Coordinates of C-alpha atoms in Angstrom, one line a residue:
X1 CA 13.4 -16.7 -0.1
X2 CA 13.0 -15.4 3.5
X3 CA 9.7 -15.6 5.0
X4 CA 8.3 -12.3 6.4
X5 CA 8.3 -12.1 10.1
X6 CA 5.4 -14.0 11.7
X7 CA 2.4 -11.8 12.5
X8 CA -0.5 -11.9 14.4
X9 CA -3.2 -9.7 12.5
X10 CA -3.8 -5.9 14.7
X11 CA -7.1 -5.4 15.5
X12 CA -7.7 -1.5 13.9
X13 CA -11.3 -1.4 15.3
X14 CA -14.1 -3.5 16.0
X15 CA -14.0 -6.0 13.2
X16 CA -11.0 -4.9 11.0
X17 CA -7.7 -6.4 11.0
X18 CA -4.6 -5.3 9.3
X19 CA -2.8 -8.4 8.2
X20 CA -0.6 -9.9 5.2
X21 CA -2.5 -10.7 2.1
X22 CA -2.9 -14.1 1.0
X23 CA -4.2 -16.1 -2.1
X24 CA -7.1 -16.6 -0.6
X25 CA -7.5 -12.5 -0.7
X26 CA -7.4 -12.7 -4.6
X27 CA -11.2 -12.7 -5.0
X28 CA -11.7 -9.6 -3.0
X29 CA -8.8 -7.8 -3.4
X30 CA -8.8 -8.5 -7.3
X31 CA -11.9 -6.0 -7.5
X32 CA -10.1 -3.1 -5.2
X33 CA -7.1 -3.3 -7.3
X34 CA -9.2 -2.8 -10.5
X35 CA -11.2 0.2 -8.4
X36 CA -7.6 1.7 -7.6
X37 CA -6.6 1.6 -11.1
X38 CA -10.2 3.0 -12.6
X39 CA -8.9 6.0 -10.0
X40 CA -5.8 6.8 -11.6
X41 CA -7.4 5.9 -15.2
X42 CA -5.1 3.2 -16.4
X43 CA -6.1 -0.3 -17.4
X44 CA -3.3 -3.2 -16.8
X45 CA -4.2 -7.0 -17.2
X46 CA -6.0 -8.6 -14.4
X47 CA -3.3 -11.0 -14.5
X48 CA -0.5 -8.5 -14.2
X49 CA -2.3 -7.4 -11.1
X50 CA -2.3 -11.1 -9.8
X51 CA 1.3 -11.3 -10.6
X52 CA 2.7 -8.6 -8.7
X53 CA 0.2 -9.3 -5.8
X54 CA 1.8 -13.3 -5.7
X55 CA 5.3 -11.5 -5.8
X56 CA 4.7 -9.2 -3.3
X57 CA 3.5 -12.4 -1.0
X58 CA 6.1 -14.7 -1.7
X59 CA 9.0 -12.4 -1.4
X60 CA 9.7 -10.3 1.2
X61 CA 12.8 -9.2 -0.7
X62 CA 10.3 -7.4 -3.0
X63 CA 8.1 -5.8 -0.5
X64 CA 4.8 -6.7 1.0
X65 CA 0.7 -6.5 0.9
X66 CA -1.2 -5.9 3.0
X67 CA -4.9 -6.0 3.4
X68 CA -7.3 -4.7 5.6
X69 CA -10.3 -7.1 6.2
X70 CA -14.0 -7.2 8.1
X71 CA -15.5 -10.0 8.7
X72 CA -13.4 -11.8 6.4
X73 CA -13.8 -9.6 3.7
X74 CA -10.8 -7.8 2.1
X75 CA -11.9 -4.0 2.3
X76 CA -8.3 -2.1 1.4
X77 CA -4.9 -3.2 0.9
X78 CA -1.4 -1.2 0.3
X79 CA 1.7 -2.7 -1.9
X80 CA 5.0 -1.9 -0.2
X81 CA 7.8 -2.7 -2.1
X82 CA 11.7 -1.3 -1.8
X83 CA 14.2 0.8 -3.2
X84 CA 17.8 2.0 -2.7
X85 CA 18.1 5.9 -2.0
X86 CA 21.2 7.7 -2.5
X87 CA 19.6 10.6 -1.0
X88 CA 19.1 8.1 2.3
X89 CA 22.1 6.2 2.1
X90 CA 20.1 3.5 2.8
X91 CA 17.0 0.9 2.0
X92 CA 14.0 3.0 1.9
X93 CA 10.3 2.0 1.5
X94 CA 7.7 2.8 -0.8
X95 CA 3.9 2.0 -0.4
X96 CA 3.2 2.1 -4.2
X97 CA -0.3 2.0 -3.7
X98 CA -3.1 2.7 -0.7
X99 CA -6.9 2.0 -1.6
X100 CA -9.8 1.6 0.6
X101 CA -13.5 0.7 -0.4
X102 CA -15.4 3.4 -0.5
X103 CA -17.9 2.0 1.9
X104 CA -14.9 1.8 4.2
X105 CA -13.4 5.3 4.0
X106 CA -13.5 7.7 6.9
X107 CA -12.8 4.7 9.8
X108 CA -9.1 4.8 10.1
X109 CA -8.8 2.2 7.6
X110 CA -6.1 3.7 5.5
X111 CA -4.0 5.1 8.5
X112 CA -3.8 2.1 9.4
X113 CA -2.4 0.1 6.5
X114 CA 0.2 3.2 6.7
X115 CA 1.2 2.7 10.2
X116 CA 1.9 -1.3 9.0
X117 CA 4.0 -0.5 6.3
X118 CA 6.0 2.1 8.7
X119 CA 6.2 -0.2 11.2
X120 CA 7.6 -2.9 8.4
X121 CA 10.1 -0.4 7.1
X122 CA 11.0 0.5 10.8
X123 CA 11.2 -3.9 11.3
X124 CA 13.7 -3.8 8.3
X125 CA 15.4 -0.8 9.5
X126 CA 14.5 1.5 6.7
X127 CA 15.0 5.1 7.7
X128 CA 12.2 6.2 5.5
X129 CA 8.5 5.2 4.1
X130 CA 7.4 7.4 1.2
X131 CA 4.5 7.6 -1.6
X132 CA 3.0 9.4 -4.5
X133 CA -0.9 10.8 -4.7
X134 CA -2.1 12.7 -7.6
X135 CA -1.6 16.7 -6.8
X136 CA -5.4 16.6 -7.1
X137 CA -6.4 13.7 -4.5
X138 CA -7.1 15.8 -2.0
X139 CA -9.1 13.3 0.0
X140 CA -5.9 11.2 0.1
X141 CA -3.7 14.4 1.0
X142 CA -6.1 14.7 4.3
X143 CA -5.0 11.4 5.3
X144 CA -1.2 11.5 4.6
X145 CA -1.6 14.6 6.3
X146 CA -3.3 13.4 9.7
X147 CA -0.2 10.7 9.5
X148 CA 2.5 12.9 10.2
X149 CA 3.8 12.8 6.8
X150 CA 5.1 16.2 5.2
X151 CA 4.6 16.4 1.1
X152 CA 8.2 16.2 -0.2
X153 CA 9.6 18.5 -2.3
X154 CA 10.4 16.4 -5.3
X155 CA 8.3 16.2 -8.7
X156 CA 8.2 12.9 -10.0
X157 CA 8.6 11.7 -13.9
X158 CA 7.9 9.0 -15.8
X159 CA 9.0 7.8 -19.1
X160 CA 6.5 5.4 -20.9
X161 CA 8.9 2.7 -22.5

């Protein structure tokens, strides 16, 4: 397993750094992930939470977390993991997930755990970073918009197996 590149944690604002997540996260991020799930009304195991969060650490191959912290508390975090894209020809990323504590929300937080998984894809020399919202999270449509982002023009399924 390669390690992911060295980094020293970017400063977003007075306080809050942007920065891998570690184990020691788990106690603080563990609550954010359940908040993130409430949103979306689905209920997974605390555990597979944990699991994917320890893969996502441990193997840049998979993707990466990231957290955004103040004061030492964890107070959003995004999962990027990767795909292959015909469409692309290439790598792409995909930041499965993007949650900031409400408490948090409206300080930059979030664009800013988006500019680190861009600037990871653009490290790995993805061509692309994309994501899902709900077509009814506005809030979250504000921010992808302010980004730079453009809404694709792709409808997404799923098939429960």
């Amino acid at each position: 397993m390669a390690a992911e590149p060295s980094e020293k944690p970017r400063e977003l604002a007075p306080g809050v750094e942007i920065r891998p997540a570690a184990e020691a996260d788990f106690g603080d991020l563990l609550p954010l992930m359940r908040a993130y799930c409430d949103f979306y009304e689905v209920d997974p195991a605390d555990e597979g939470l944990l699991e994917m969060a320890r893969a996502l650490i441990a193997d840049p191959e998979q993707g990466s977390l990231y957290v955004a912290a103040r004061e030492g508390r964890v107070i959003g975090f995004a999962a990027l993991g990767w795909k292959w894209a015909s469409t692309r020809g290439a790598r792409i990323g995909v930041m499965e997930d993007l949650f900031v504590d409400e408490a948090a929300r409206g300080q930059g937080v979030a664009d800013a755990l988006i500019e680190r998984c861009a600037a990871r894809c653009r490290e790995r020399g993805a061509p692309v970073l994309e994501w899902v919202t709900a077509p009814d999270n506005h809030r979250a449509q504000r921010v992808y918009d302010r980004t730079g982002a453009e809404p694709s023009t792709w409808v997404e399924y799923e098939l429960d197996l």
